[in-house]
PDB file of C-alpha atoms in Angstrom:
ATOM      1  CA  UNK A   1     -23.139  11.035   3.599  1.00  0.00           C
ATOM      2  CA  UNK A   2     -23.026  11.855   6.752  1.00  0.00           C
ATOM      3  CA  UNK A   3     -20.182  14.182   8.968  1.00  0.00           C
ATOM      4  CA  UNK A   4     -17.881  12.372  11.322  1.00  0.00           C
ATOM      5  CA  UNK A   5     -15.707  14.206  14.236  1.00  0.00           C
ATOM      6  CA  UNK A   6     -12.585  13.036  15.104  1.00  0.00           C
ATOM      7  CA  UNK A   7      -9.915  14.015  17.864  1.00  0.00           C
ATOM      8  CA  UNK A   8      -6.991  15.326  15.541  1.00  0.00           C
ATOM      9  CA  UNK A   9      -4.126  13.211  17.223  1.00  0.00           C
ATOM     10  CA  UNK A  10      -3.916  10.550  19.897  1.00  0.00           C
ATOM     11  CA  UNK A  11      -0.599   8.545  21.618  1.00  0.00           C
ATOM     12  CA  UNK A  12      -0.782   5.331  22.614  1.00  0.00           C
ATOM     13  CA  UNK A  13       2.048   3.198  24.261  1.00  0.00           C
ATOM     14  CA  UNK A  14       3.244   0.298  22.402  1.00  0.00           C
ATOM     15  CA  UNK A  15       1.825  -3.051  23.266  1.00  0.00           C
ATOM     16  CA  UNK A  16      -1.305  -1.121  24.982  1.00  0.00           C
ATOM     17  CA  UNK A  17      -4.879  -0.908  22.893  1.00  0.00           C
ATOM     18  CA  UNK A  18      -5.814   1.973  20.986  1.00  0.00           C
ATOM     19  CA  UNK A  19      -8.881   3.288  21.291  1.00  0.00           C
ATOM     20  CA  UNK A  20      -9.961   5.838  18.289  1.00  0.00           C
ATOM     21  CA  UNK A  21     -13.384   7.388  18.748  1.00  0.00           C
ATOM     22  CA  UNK A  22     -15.699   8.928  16.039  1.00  0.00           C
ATOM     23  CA  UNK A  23     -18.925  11.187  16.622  1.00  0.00           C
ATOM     24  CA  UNK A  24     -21.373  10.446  13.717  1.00  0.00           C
ATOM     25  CA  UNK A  25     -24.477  12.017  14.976  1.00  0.00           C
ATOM     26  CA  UNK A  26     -25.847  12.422  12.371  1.00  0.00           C
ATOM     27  CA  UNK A  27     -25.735   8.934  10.620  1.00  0.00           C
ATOM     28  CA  UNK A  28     -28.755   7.796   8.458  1.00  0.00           C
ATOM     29  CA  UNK A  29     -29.983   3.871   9.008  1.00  0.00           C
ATOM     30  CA  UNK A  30     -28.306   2.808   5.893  1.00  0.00           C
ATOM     31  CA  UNK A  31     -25.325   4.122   6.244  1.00  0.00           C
ATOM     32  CA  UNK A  32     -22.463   1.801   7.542  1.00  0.00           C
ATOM     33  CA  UNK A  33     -19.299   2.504   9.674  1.00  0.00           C
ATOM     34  CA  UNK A  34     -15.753   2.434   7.665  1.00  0.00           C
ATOM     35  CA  UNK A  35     -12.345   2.853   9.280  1.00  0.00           C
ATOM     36  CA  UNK A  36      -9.553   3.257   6.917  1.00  0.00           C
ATOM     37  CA  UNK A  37      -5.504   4.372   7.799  1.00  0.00           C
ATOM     38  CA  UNK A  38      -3.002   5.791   6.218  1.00  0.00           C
ATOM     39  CA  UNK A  39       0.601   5.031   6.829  1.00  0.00           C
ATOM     40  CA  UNK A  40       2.760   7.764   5.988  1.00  0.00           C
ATOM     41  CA  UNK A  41       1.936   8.719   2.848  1.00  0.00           C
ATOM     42  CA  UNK A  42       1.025   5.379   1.488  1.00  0.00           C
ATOM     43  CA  UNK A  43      -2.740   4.923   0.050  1.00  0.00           C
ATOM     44  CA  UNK A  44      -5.399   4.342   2.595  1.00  0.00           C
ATOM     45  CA  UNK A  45      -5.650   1.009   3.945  1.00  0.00           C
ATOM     46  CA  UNK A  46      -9.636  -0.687   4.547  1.00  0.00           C
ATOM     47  CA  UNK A  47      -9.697  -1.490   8.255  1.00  0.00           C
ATOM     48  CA  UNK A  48     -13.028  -2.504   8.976  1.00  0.00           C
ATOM     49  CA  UNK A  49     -16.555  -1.155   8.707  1.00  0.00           C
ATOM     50  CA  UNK A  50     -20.065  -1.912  10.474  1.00  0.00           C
ATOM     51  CA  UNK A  51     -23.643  -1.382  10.353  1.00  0.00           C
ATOM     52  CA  UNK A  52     -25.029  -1.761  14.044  1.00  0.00           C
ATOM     53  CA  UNK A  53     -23.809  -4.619  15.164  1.00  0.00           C
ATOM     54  CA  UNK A  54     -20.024  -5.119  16.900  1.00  0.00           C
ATOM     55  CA  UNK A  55     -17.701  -6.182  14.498  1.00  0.00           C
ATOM     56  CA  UNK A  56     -13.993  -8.127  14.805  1.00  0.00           C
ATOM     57  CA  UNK A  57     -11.151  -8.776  12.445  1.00  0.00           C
ATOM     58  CA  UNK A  58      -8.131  -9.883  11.952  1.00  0.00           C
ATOM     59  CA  UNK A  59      -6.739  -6.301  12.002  1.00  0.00           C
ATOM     60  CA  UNK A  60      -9.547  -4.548  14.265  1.00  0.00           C
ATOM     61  CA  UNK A  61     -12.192  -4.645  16.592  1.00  0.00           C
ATOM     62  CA  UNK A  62     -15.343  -1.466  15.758  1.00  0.00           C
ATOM     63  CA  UNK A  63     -17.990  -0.973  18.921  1.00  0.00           C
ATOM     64  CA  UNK A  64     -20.636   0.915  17.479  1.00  0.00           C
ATOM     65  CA  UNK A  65     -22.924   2.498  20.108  1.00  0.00           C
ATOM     66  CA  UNK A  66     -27.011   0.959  20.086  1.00  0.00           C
ATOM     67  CA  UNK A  67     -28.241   4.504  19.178  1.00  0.00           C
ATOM     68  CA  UNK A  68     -24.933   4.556  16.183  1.00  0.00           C
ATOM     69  CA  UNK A  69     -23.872   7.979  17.087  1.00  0.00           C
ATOM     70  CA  UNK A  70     -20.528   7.585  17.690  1.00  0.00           C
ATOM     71  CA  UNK A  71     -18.192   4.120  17.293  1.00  0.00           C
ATOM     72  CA  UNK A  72     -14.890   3.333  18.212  1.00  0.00           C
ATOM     73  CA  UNK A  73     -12.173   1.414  16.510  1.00  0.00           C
ATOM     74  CA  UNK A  74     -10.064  -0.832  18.959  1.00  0.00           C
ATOM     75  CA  UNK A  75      -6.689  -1.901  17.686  1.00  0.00           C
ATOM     76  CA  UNK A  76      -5.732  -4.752  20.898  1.00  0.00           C
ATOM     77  CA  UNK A  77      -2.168  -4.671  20.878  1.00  0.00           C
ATOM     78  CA  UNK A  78      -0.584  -1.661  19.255  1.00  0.00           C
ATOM     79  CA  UNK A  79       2.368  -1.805  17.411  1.00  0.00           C
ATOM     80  CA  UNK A  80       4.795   1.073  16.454  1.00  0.00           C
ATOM     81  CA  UNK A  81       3.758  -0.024  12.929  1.00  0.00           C
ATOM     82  CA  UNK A  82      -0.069   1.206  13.506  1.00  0.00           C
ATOM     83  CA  UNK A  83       1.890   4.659  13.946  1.00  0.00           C
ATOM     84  CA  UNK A  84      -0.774   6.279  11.003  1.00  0.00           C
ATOM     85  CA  UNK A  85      -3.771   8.657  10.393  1.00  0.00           C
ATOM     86  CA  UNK A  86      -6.841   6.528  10.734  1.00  0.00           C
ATOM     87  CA  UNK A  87     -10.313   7.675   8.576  1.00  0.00           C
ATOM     88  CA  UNK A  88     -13.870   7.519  10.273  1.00  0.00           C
ATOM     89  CA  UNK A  89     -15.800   6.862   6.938  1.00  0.00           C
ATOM     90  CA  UNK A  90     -19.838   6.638   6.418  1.00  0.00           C
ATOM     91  CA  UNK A  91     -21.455   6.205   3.556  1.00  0.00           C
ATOM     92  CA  UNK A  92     -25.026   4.735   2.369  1.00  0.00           C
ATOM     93  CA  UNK A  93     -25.403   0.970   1.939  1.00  0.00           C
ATOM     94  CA  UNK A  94     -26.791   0.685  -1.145  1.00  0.00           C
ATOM     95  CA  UNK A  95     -25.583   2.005  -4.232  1.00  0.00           C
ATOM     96  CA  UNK A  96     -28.243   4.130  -5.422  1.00  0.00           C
ATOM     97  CA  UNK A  97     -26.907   6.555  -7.456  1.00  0.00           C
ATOM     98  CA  UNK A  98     -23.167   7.442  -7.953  1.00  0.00           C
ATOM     99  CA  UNK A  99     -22.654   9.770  -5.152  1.00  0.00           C
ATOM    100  CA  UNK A 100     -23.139   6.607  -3.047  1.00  0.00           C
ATOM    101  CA  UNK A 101     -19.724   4.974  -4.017  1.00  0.00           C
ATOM    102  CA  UNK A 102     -17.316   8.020  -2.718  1.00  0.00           C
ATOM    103  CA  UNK A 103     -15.480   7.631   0.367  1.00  0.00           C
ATOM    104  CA  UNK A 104     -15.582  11.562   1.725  1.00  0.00           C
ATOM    105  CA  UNK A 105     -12.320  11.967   3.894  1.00  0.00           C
ATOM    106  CA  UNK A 106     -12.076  14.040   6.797  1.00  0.00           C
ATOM    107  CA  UNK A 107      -8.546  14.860   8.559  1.00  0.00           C
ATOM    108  CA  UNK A 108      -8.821  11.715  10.325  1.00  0.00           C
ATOM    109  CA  UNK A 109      -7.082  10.789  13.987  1.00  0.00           C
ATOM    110  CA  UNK A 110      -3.165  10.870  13.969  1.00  0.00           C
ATOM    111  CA  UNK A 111      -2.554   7.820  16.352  1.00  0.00           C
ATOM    112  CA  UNK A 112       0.987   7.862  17.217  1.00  0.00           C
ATOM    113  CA  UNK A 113       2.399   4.800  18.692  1.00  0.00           C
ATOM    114  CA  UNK A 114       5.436   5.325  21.201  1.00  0.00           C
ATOM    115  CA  UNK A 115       7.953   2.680  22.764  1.00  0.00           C
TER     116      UNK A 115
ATOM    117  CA  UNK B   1      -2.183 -10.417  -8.077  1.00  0.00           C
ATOM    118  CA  UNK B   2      -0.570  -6.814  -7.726  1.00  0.00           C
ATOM    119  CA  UNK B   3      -3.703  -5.258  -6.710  1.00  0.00           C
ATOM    120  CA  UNK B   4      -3.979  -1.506  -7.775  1.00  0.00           C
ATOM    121  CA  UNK B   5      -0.848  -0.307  -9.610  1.00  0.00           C
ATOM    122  CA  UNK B   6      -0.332   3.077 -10.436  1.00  0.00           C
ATOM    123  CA  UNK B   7       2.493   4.860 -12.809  1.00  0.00           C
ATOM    124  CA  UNK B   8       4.952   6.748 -12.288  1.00  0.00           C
ATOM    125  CA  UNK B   9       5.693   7.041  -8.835  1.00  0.00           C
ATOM    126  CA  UNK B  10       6.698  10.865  -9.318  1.00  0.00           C
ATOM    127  CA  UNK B  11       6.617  13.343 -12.016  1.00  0.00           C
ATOM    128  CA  UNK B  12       7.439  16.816 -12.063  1.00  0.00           C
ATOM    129  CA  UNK B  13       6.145  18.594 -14.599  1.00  0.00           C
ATOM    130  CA  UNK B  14       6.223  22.164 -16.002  1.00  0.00           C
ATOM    131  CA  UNK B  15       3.444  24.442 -16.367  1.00  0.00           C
ATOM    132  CA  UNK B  16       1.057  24.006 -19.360  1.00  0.00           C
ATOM    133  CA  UNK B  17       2.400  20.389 -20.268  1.00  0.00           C
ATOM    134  CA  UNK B  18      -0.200  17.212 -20.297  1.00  0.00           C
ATOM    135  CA  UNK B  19       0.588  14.114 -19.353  1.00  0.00           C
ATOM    136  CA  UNK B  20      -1.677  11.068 -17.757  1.00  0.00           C
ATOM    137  CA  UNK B  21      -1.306   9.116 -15.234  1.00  0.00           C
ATOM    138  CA  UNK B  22      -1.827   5.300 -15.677  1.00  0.00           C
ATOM    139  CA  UNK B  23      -3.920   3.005 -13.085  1.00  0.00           C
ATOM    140  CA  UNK B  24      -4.147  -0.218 -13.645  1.00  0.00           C
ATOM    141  CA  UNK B  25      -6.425  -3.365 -11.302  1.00  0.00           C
ATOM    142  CA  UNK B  26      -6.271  -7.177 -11.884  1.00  0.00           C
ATOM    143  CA  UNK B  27      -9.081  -7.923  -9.456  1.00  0.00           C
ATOM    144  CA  UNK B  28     -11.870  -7.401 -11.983  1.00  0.00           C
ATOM    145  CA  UNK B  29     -13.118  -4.790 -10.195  1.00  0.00           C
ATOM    146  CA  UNK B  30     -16.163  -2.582 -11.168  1.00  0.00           C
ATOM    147  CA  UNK B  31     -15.764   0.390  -9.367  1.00  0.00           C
ATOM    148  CA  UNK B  32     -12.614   2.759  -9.763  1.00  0.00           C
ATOM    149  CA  UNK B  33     -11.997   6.020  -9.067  1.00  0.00           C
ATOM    150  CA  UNK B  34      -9.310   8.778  -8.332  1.00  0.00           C
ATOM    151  CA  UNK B  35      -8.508  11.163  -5.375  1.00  0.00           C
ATOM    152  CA  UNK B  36      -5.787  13.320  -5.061  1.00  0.00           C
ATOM    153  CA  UNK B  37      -4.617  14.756  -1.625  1.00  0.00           C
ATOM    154  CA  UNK B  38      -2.800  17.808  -0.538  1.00  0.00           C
ATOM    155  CA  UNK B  39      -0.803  18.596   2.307  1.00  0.00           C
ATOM    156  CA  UNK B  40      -2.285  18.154   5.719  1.00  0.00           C
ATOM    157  CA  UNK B  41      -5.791  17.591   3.823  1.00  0.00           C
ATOM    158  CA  UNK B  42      -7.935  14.310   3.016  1.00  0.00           C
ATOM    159  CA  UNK B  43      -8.253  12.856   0.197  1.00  0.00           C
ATOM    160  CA  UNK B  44     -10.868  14.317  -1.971  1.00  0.00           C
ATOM    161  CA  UNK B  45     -12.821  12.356  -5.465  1.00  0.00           C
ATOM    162  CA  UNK B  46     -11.718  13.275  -8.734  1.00  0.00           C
ATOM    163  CA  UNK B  47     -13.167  11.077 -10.615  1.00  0.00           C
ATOM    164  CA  UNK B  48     -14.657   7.906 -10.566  1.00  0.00           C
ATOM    165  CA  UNK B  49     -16.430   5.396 -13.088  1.00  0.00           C
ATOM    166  CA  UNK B  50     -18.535   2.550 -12.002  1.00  0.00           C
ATOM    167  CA  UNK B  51     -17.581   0.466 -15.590  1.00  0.00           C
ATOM    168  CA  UNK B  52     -16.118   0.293 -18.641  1.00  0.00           C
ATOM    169  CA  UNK B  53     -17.411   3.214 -20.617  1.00  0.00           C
ATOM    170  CA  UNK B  54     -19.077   4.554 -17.342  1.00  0.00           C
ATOM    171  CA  UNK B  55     -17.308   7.795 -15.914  1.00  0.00           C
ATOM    172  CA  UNK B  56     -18.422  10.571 -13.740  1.00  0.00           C
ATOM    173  CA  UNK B  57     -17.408  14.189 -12.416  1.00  0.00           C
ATOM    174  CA  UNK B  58     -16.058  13.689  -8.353  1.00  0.00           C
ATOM    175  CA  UNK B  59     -15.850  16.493  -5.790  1.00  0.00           C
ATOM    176  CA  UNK B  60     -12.784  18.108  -7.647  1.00  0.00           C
ATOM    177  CA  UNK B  61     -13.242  17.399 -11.354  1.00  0.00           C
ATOM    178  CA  UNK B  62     -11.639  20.406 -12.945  1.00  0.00           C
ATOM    179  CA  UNK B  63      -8.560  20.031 -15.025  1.00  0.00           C
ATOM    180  CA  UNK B  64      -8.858  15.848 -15.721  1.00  0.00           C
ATOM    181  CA  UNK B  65     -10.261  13.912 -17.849  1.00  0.00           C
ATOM    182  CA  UNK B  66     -10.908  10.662 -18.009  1.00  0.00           C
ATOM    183  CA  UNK B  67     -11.834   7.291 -19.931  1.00  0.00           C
ATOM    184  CA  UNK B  68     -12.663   3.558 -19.203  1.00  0.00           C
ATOM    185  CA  UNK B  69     -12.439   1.498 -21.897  1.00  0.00           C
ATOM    186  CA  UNK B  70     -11.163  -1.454 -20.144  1.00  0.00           C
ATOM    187  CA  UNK B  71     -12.201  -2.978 -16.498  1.00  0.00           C
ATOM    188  CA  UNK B  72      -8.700  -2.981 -15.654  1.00  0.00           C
ATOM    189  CA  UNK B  73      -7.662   0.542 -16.857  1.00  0.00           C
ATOM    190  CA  UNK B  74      -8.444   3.747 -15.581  1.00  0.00           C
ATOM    191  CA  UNK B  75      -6.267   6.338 -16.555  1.00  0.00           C
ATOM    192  CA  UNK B  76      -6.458  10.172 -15.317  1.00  0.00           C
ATOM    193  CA  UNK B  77      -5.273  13.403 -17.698  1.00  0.00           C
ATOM    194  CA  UNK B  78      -3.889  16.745 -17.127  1.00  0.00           C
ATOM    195  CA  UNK B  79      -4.833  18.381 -19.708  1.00  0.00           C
ATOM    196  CA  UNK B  80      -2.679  21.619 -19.231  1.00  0.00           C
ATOM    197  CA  UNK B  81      -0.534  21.158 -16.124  1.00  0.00           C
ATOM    198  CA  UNK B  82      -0.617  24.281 -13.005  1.00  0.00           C
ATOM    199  CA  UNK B  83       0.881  24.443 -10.107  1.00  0.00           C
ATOM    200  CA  UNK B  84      -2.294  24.004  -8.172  1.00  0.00           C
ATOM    201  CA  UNK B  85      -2.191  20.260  -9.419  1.00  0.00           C
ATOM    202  CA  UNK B  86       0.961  19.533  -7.383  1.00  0.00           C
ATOM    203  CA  UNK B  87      -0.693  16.951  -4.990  1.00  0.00           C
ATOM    204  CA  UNK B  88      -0.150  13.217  -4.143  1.00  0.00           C
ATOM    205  CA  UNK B  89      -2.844  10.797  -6.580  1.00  0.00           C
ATOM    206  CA  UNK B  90      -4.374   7.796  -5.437  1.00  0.00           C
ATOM    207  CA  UNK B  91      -6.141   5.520  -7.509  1.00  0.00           C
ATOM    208  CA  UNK B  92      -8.726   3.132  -5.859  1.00  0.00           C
ATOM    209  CA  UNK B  93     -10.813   0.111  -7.104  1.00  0.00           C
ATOM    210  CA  UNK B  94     -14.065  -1.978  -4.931  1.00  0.00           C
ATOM    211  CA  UNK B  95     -16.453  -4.328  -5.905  1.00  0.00           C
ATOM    212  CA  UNK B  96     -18.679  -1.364  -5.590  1.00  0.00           C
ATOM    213  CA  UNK B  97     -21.369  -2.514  -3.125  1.00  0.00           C
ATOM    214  CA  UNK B  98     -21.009  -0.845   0.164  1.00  0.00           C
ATOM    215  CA  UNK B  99     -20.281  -3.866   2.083  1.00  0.00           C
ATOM    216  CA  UNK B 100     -16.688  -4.350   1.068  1.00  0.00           C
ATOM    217  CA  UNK B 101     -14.138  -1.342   1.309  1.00  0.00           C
ATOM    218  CA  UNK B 102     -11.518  -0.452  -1.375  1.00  0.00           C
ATOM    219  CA  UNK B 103      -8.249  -1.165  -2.478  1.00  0.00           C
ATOM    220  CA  UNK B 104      -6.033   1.608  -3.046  1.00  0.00           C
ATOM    221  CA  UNK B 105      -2.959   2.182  -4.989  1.00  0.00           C
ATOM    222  CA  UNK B 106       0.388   3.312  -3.297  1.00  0.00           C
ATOM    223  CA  UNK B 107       0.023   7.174  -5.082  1.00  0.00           C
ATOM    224  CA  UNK B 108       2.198   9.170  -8.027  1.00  0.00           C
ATOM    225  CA  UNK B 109       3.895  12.019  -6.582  1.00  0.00           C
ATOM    226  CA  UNK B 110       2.947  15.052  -9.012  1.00  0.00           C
ATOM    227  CA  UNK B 111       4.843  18.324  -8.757  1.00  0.00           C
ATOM    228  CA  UNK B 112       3.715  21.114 -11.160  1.00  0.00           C
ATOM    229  CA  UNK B 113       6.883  24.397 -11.794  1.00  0.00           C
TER     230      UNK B 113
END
């Protein structure tokens, strides 16, 4: 899979949108795009995750540049309550062997969300 | 539906004892697997098994076992207990393929005197 980069910690006023960038130069075409978080030392959450295209849920938005090198994962309205570590995850799209099912976790982005 | 459930919450255990640590999924999912993670660290893969009777070796294998003999069950052993095991354990379950992410449980709290 390939190595993501991720600023250590960011703060983001409550009620603004958090942006959380990810450098994944290095990304292979069938890899996807996963964002996880971790509240406080609860088990990671699944955020969202992408191929090429932009992608929007309920939780999330993820822009994922045209050339896929980097992506960032939008939260529109933070709440103290997205106060977590949040996981730039990529791993291959197709499960081709068992290597391809692990989610490899880096330090992830400590987004702190302040009144 | 509970999801992922893993016992017990926390355990402290002494050097050289066994014990295992249950996970248990009611989503009929495939794919489960176990990562433990240490202080200011990500989570790294234990192990993981892709079906009952199917289990393989993760990034940090040594000192577990495990077994599937159910869809729902996937439980991990210490085998003889040190105090490099003292970590937080998280059990997750998918569907498998890459297009759907995982559902974790909420961790067992293992400390190892």
């Amino acid at each position: 899979d390939a190595k993501t980069t991720q600023p250590p910690s960011m703060d983001c006023a409550e009620g603004r949108a958090a942006n959380l960038p990810c450098n994944h130069s290095t990304i292979s075409g069938n890899e996807y795009v996963y964002w996880y978080r971790q509240i406080h030392s609860q088990g990671p959450q699944y955020i969202i995750h992408g191929l090429k295209n932009n992608e929007t849920n309920e939780m999330a938005s993820l822009i994922i540049t045209e050339d896929r090198k980097s992506s960032t994962l939008i939260l529109p309205h933070a709440t103290l309550r997205d106060t977590a570590v949040y996981y730039c995850i990529v791993r291959v799209l197709h499960n081709s062997g068992a290597g391809s099912y692990q989610l490899t976790f880096g330090k992830g982005t400590k987004l702190s969300v302040i009144p | 539906n509970a999801g992922v459930t893993q016992t017990p919450k926390f355990q402290v255990l002494k050097t050289g004892q066994s014990m295992t640590l249950q996970c248990a999924q009611d989503m009929n999912h495939e794919y489960m697997s176990w990562y433990r993670q240490d202080p200011g660290m990500g989570l790294r893969l234990i192990h993981y098994s892709v079906g009952a009777g199917i289990t393989d070796q993760g990034e940090v294998p040594n000192g577990y076992n495990v077994s599937r003999s159910t869809t729902e069950d996937f439980p991990l052993r210490l085998l003889s207990a040190a105090p490099s095991q003292t970590s937080v354990y998280f059990c997750a379950s998918g569907v498998g393929e890459a297009y759907y992410g995982y559902t974790f449980g909420s961790g067992t709290r293992l400390t190892v005197v």
